[in-house]
Coordinates of C-alpha atoms and ligand atoms in Angstrom, one line a residue:
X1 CA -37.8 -41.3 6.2
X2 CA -41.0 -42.7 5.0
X3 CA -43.7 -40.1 5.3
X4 CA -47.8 -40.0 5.4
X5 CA -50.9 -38.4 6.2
X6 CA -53.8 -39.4 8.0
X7 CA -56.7 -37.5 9.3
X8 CA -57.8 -40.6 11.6
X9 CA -59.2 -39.8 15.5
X10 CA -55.7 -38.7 17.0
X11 CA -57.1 -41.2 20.2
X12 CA -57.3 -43.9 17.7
X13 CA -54.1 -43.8 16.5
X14 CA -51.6 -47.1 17.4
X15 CA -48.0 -45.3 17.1
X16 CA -44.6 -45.2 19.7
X17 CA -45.4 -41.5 19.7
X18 CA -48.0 -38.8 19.1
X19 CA -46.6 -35.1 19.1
X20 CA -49.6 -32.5 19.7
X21 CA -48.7 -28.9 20.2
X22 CA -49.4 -26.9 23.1
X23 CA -48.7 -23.3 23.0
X24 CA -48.9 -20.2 26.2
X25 CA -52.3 -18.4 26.3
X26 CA -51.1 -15.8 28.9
X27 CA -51.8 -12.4 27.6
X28 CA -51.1 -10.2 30.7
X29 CA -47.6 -8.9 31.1
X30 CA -48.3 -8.1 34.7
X31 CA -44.6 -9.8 36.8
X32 CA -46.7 -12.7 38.6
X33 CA -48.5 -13.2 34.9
X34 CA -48.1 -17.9 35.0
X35 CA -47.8 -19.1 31.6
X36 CA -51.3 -20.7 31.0
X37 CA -50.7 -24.1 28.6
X38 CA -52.8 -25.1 26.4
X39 CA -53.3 -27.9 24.0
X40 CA -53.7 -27.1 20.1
X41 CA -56.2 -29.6 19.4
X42 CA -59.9 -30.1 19.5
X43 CA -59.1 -33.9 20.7
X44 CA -61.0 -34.2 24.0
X45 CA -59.1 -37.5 24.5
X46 CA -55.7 -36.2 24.1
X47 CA -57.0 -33.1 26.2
X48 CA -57.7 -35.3 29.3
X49 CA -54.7 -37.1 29.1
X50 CA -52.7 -34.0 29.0
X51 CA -54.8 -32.0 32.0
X52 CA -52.9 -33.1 34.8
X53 CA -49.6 -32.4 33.9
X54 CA -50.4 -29.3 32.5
X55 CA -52.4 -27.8 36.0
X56 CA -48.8 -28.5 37.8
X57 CA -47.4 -25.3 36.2
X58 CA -43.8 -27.5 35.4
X59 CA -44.5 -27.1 31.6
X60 CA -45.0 -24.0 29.8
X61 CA -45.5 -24.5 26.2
X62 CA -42.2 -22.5 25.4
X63 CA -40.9 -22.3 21.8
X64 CA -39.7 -26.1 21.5
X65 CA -40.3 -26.8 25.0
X66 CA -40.6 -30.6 25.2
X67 CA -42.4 -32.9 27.9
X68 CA -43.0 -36.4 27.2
X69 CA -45.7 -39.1 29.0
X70 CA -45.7 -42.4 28.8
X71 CA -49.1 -44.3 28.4
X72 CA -51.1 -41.9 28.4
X73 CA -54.6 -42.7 29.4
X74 CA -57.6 -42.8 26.8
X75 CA -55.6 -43.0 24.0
X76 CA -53.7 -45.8 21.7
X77 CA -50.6 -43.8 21.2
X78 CA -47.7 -45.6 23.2
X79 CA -46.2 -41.9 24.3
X80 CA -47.8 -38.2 23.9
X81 CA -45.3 -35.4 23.5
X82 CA -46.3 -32.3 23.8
X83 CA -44.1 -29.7 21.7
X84 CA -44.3 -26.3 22.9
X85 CA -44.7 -23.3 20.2
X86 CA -44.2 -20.1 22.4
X87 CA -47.1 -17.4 22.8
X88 CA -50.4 -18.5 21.0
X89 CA -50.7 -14.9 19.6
X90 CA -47.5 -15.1 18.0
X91 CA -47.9 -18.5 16.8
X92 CA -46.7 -19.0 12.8
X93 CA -46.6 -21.7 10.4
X94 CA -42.6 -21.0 10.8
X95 CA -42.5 -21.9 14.2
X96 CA -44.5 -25.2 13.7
X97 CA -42.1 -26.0 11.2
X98 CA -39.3 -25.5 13.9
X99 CA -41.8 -27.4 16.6
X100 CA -41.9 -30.6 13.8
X101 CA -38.3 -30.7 13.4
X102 CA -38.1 -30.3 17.6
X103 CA -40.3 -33.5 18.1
X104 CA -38.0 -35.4 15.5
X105 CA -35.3 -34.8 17.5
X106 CA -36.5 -35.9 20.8
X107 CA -37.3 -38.6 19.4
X108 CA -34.2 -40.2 17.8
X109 CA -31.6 -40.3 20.5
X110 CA -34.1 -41.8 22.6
X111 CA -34.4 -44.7 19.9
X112 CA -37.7 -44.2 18.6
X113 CA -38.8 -44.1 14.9
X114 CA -41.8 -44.0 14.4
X115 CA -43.3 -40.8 15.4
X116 CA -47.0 -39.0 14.5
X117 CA -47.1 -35.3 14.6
X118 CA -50.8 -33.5 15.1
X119 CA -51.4 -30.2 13.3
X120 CA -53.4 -27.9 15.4
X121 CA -56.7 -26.8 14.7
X122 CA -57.6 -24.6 11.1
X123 CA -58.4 -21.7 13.5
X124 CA -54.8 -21.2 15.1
X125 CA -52.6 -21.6 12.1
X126 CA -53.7 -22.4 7.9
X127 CA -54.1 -26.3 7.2
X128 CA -52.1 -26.4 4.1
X129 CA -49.0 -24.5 4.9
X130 CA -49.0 -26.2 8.1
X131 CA -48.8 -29.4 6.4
X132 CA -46.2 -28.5 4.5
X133 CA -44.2 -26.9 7.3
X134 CA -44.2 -29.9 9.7
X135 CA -43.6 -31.9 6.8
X136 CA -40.4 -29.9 5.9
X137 CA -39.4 -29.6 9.5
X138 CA -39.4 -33.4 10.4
X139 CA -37.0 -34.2 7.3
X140 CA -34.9 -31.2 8.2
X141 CA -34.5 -32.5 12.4
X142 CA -34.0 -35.7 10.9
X143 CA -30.7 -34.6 9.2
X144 CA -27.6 -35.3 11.0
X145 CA -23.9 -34.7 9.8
X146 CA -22.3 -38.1 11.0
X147 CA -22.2 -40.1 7.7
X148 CA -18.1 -40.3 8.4
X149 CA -18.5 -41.7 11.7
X150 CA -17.5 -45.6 11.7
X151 CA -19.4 -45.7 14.7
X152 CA -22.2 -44.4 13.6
X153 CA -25.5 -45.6 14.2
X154 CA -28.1 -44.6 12.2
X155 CA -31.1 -43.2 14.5
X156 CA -33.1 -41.8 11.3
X157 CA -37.0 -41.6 11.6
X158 CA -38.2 -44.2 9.6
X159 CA -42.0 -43.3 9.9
X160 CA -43.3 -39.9 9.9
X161 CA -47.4 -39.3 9.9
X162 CA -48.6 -35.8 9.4
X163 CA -52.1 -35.8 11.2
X164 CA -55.1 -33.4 10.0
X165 CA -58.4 -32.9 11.4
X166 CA -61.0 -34.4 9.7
X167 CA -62.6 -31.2 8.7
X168 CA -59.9 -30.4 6.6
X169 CA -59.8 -30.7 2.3
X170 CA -58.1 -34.0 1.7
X171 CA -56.7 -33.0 -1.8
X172 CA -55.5 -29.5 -0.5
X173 CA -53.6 -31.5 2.6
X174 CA -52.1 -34.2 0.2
X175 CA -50.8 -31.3 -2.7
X176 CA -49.5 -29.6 0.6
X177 CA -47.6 -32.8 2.2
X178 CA -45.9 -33.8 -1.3
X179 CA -44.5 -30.4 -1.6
X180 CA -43.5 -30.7 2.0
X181 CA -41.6 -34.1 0.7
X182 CA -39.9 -32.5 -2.2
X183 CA -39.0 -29.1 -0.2
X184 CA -37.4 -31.0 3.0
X185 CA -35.5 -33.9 0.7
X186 CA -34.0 -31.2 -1.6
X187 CA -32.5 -29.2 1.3
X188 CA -31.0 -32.0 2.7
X189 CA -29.8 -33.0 -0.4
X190 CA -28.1 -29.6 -0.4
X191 CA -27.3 -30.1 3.2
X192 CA -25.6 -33.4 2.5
X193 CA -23.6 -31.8 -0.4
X194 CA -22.2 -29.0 2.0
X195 CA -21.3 -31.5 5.4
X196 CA -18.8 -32.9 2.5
X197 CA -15.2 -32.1 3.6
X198 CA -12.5 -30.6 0.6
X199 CA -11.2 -34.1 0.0
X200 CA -14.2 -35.7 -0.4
X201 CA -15.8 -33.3 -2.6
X202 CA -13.9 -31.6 -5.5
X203 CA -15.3 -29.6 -8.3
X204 CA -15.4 -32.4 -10.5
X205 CA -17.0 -34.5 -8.0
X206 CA -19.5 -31.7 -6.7
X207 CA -20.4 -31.5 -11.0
X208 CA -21.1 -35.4 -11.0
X209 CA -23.3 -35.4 -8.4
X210 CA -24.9 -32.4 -9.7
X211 CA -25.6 -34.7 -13.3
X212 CA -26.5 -37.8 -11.6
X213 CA -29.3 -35.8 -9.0
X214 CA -30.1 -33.8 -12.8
X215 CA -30.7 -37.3 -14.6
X216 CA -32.9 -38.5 -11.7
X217 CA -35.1 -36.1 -11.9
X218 CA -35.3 -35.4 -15.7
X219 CA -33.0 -31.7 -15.7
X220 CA -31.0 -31.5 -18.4
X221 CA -27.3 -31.0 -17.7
X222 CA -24.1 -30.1 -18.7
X223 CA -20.8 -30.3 -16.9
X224 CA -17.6 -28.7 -18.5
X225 CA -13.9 -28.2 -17.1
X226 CA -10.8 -26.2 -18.0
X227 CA -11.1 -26.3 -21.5
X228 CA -14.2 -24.6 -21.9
X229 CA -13.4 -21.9 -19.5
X230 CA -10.7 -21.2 -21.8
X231 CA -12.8 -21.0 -25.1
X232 CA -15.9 -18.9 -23.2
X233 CA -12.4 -16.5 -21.8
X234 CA -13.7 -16.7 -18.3
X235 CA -10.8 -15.2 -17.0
X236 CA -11.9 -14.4 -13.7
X237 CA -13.0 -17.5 -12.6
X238 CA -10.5 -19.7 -14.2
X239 CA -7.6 -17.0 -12.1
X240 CA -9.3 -18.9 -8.8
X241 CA -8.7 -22.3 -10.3
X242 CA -5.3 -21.8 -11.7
X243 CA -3.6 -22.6 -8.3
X244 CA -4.9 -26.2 -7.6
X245 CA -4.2 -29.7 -8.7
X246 CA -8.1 -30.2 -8.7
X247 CA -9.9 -28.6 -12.5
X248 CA -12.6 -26.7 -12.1
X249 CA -15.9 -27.6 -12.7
X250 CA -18.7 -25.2 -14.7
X251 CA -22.2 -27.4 -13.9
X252 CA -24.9 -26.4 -16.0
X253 CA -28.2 -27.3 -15.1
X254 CA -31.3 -26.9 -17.3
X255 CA -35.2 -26.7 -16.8
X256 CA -37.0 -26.6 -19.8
X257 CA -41.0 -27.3 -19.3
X258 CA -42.7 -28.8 -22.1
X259 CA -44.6 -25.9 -24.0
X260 CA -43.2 -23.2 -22.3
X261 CA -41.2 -21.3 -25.4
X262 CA -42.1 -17.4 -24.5
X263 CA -41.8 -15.4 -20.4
X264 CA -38.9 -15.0 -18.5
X265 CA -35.6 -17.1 -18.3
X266 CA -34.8 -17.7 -14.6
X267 CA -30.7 -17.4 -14.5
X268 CA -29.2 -19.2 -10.6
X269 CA -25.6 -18.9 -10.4
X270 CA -24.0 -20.1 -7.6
X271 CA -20.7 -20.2 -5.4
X272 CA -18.8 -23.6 -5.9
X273 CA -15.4 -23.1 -3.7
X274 CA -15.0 -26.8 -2.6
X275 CA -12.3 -25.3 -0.5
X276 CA -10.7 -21.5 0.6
X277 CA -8.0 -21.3 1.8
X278 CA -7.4 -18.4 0.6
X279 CA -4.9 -18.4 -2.2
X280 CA -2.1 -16.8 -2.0
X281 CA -3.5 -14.3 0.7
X282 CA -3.6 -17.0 2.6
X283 CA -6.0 -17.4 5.6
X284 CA -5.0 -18.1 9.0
X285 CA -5.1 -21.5 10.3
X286 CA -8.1 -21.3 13.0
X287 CA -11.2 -22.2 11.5
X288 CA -9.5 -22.7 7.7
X289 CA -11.5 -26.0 8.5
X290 CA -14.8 -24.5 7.9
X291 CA -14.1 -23.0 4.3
X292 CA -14.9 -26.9 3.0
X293 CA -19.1 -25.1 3.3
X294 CA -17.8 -22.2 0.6
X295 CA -19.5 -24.2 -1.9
X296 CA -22.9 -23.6 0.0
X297 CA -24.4 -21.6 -2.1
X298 CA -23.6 -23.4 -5.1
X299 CA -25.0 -26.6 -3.4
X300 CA -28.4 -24.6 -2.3
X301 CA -28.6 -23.8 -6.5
X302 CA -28.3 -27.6 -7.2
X303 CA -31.2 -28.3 -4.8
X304 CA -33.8 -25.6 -5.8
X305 CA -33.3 -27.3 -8.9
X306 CA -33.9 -30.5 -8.1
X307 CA -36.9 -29.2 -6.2
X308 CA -38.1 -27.0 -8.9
X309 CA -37.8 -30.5 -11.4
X310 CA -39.8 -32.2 -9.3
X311 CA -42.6 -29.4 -8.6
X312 CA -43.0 -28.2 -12.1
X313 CA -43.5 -24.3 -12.2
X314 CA -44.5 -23.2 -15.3
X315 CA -41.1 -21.5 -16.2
X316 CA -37.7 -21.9 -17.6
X317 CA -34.4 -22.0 -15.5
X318 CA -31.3 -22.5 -15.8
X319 CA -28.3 -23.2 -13.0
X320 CA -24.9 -22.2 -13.5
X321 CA -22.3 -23.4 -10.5
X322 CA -18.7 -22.5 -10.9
X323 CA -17.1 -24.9 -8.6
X324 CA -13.3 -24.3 -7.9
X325 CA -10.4 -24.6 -5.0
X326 CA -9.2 -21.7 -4.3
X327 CA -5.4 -23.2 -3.1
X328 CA -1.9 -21.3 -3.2
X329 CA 1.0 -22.6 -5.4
X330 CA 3.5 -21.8 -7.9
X331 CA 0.5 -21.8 -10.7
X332 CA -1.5 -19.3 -8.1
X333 CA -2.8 -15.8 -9.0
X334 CA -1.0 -13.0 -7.0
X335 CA -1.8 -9.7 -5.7
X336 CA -1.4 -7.3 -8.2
X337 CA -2.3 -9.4 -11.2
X338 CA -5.0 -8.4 -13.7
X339 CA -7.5 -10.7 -14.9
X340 CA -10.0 -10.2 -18.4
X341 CA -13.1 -11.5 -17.1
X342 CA -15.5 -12.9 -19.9
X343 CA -17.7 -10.0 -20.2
X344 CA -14.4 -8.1 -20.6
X345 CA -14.2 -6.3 -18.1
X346 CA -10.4 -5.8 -16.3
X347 CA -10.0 -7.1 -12.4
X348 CA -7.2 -5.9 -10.6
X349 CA -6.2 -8.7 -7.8
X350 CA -5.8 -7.4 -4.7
X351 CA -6.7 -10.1 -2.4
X352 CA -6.9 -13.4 -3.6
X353 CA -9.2 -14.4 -0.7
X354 CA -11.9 -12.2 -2.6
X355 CA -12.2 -15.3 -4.9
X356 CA -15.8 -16.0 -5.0
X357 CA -16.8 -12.8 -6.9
X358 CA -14.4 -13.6 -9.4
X359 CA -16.1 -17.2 -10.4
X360 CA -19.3 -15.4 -10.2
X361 CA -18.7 -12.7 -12.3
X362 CA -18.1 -15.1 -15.1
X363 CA -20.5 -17.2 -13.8
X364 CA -23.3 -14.4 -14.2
X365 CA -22.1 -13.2 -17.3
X366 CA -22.5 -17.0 -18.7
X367 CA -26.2 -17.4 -17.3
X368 CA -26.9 -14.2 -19.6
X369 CA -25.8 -15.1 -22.3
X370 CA -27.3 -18.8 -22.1
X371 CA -30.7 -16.2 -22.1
X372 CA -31.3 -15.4 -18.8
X373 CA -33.6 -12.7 -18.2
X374 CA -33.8 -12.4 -14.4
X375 CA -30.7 -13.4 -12.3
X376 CA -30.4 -15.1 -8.6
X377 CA -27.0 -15.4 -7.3
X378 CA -26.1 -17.1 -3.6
X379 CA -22.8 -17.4 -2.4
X380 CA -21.0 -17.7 1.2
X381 CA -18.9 -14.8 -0.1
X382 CA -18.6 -12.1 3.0
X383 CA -17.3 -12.0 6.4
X384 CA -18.6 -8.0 6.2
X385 CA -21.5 -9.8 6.0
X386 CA -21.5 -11.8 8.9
X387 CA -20.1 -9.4 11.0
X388 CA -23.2 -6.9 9.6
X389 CA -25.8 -9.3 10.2
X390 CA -24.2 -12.4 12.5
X391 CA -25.9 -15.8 12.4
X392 CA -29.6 -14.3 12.4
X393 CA -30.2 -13.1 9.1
X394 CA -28.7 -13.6 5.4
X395 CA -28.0 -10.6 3.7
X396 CA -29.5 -9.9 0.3
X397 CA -29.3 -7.3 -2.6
X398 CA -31.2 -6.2 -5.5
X399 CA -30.9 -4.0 -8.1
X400 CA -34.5 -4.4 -8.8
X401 CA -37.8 -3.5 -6.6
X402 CA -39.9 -5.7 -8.5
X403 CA -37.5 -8.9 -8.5
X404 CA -37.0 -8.0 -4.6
X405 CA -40.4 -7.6 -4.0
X406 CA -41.0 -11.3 -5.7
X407 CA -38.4 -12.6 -3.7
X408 CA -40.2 -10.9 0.0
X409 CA -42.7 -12.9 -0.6
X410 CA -41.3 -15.8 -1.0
X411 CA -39.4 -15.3 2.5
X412 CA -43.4 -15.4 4.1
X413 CA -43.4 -19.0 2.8
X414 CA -40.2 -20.3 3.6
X415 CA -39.6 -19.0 6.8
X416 CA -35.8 -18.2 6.1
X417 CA -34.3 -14.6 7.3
X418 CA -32.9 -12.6 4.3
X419 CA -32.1 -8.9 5.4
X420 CA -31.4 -6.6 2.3
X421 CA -28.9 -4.4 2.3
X422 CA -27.7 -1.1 0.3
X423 CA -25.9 -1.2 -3.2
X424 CA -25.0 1.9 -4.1
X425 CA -22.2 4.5 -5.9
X426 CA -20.5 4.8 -3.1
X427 CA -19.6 1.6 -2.4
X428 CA -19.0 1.2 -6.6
X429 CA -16.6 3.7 -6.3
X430 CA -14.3 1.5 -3.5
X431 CA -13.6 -0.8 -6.0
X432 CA -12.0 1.7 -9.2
X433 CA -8.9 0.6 -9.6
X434 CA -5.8 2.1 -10.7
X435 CA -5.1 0.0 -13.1
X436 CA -8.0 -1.9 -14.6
X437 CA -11.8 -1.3 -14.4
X438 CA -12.4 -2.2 -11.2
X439 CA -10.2 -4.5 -8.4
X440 CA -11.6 -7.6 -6.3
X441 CA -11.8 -6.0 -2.8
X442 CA -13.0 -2.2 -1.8
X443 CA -11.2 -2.5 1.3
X444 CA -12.1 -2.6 5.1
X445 CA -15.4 -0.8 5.5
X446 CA -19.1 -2.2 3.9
X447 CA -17.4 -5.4 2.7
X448 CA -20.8 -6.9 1.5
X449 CA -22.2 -4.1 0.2
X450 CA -18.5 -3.7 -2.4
X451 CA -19.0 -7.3 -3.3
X452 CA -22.2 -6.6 -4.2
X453 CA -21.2 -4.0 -6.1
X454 CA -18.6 -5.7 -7.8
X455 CA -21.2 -8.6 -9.1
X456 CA -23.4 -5.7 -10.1
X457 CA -20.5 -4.9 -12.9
X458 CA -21.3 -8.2 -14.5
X459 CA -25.0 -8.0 -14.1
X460 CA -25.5 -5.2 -15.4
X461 CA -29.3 -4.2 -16.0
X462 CA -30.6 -7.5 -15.7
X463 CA -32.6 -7.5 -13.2
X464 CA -31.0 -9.4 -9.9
X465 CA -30.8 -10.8 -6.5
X466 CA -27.6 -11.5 -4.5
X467 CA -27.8 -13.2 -1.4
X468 CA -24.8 -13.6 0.8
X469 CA -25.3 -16.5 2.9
X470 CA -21.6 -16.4 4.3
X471 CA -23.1 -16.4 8.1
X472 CA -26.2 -18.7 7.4
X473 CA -25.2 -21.6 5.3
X474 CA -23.3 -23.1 8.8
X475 CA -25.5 -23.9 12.4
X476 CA -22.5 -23.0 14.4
X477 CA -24.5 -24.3 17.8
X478 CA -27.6 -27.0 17.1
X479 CA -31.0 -25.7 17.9
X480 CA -34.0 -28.6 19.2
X481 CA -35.2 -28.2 15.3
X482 CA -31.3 -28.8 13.3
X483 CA -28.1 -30.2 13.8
X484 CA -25.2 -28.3 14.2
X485 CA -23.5 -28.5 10.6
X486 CA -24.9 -27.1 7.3
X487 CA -28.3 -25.5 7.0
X488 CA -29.5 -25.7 3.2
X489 CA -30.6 -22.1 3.7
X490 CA -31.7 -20.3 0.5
X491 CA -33.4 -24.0 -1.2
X492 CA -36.8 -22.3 0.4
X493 CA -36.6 -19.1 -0.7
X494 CA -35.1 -19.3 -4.3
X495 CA -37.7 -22.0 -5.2
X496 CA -40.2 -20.0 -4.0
X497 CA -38.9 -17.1 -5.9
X498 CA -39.0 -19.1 -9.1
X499 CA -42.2 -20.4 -8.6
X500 CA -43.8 -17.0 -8.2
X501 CA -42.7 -15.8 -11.9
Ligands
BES601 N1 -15.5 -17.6 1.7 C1 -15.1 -16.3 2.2 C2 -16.2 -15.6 3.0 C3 -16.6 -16.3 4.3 C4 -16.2 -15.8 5.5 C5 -17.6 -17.3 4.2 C6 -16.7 -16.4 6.7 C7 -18.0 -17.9 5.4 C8 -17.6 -17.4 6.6 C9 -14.7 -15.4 1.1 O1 -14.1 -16.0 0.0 C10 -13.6 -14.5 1.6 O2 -12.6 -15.0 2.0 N2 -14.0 -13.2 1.7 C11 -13.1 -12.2 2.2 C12 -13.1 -11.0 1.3 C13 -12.1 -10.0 1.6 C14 -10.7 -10.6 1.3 C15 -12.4 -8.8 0.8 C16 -13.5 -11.9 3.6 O3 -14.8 -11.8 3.8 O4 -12.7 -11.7 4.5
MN602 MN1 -12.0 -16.4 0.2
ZN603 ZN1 -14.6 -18.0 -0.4

């Protein structure tokens, strides 16, 4: 999708479609109360090509709320859609990103691609963000999961024109639109790693295209396999890879900005499980399909890093994915075995479906002691946490206020739903084992919250933030603004995270 900016006379503009936003100004909750339209945009040409339809009552500017006209008078546009965004008092930049991604996708089953998308007016919602939003929302509506389809015809937008009002600062709007590009492409790029099934997308595979995305866009990278999960004595995460044909895959991702030598090393470990079935407590059949997305969070690490390599903060980080199958067999870890993780620590098995804490703990362990002095882990790693928190909000944890805090904010800018929930000694003590130091599942009751917990074994006092995006990383019904298939959620919000240290 080729993207620009303009801040030409909206009338003016010679495109198949201009998108302006209209949003309800009705502030009385009285029953009879009419939704009362309006346009977001001082253009009086647009304006007057809009007022008829919008006296008639038939649209109401409802969140994503479509209505499209065809030659509409006064102006050179070929279409105007008008893209609702809810209640004007409750307008926000997120919802304009959501109202972006919405016009994107009425336009490509209807065979259009070219497509130019009007930012309303400084006074309703901040220029900059904005730009960035809409930016980030027409490359995430443009995603769709049908690259395996022989069929397939490729509707992709091929033009997408942010347009400003002339008022607004030129160089602010073009620093906002490039991070707009970078943001969107990199979740998608995560997206793209996700949509790909077990077969298609092994460890070792997931690693190489890890390196190749890392040499594009100067990270440095390392990618290691068996052998030096052996020498480090990551026991616990090798124990998920024992039982499959397919290696496992440590991906190291570095980056190191010139003259930065001193401040804080930003550690992202994430969840590689290519596939789950399970292990040995194996899952049941219906749905097994989906576990090919238990590598999401691993896949959201590798595209905050290609974002963050392409945005520059002025900090180090390092990624650490521990990429696996998770598959029964005669090699496969049983119940009741004990593993020597590489901090040393003792794990008693009891489920070997509780497999994604066990390449993390090693996996957090190793981003220590590769120096790093603040830790972000995301992993599709509950059900607990999907049933706690269903498909509305991720669920997060921290062991620090001031990391959390940090990380808040950068939820205002991404627009993604993180809901933190408790750590605590009461969920540590569900996990003593008999046996060992602690075992791998604290059984039926605050299932995200023993995970957690078990992570925070390997963490230790580092300060930390573990997002379980078990419930998130998968659109399970597509919205006007994103296909059904896999989200990229987290890219936002750890990026913005690292760029606020
Ligand atoms: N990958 C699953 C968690 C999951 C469930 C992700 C649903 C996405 C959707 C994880 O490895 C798992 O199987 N967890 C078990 C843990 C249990 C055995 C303690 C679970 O949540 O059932
Ligand atoms: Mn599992
Ligand atoms: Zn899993």
């Amino acid at each position: 999708m080729r993207t620009e900016l303009t801040q030409a006379k909206l009338a003016a503009i010679e495109t198949e479609v201009l998108a302006v936003l209209a949003a309800d100004t009705q502030t009385s909750k009285a029953p009879d109360a009419k939704p009362e339209p309006v346009l977001l945009t001082a253009d009086d040409a647009v304006k007057a090509a809009a007022a008829a339809v919008l006296s008639t009552g038939e649209y109401k500017a409802g969140a994503n709320e479509t209505l499209l006209l065809h030659a509409p008078a006064g102006l050179k546009a070929k279409r105007l859609l008008i893209v609702g965004l809810g209640k004007q008092a409750k307008a926000t930049v997120d919802k304009l990103r959501n109202a972006a991604g919405a016009a994107v996708r009425f336009a490509k089953p209807r065979g259009i691609r070219e497509l130019v998308f009007a930012l309303p007016d400084a006074e309703v919602l901040p220029p900059g963000p904005n730009t960035r939003a809409a930016v980030e929302g027409a490359f995430v509506g443009d995603f769709d999961p049908d690259t395996y389809r022989s069929d397939r015809k490729d509707q992709s937008i091929q033009s997408f024109t942010v347009a400003a009002s002339a008022g607004s600062d030129r160089a602010a709007l073009e620093a906002a639109f490039a991070e707009g590009v970078i943001v969107g492409e990199s979740q998608n790029f995560t997206r793209s790693l996700v949509n790909e099934p077990g077969n298609k997308l092994t460890p070792t595979l997931l690693g190489q295209r890890a390196a190749l995305m890392a040499a594009e866009v100067g990270l440095g990278w390392e990618l290691h396999s068996t052998e030096k999960l052996h020498e480090l004595k990551m026991g616990a995460f090798w124990s998920v890879s024992q039982g499959s044909a397919e290696p496992p895959s440590l991906i190291v991702l570095r980056y190191e900005p010139e003259g930065v030598t001193g401040g804080p090393v930003l550690g992202l470990v994430g969840k590689g499980i290519t596939f789950d079935t399970g292990g040995i407590s194996i899952k049941p059949a219906d749905n097994m399909e989906k576990m090919k997305y238990d590598m999401a969070g691993g896949a959201a690490m590798i595209g905050a890093m290609r974002a963050i390599a392409l945005l520059k903060p002025r900090v180090r980080v390092i990624a650490v994915v521990c990429a696996a199958e998770n598959m029964p067999d005669g090699k496969a870890q049983k119940p009741g075995d004990v593993q020597t993780a590489m901090s040393g620590k003792t794990i008693e098995i009891i489920n070997t479906d509780a497999e994604g804490r066990l390449v993390l703990a090693d996996g957090l362990t190793y981003a220590k002691q590769l120096g790093a002095t603040h830790l972000i882990d995301a992993a599709t790693l509950t059900g607990a946490c999907v049933v706690a928190l269903g498909y509305a909000n991720a669920g997060a944890f921290s062991n620090d206020d001031a990391a959390w805090a940090k990380f808040d904010a950068a939820l205002a800018t991404s627009g993604e739903k993180f809901w933190r929930l408790p750590l605590g000694e009461e969920y540590a003590d569900q996990i003593k084992s008999d046996i060992g130091d602690i075992k791998n599942t604290g059984g039926r009751w605050g299932g995200a919250s023993t995970a957690a917990e078990f992570l925070k074994v390997f963490v230790e006092d580092t300060p930390w933030i573990h997002l379980d995006i078990a419930g998130m990383a998968w659109v399970e019904d597509s919205k006007p603004y994103i296909a059904k298939g896999p989200s990229g959620v987290g890219v936002r919000s750890i990026l913005e995270w690292v760029r606020s240290y």
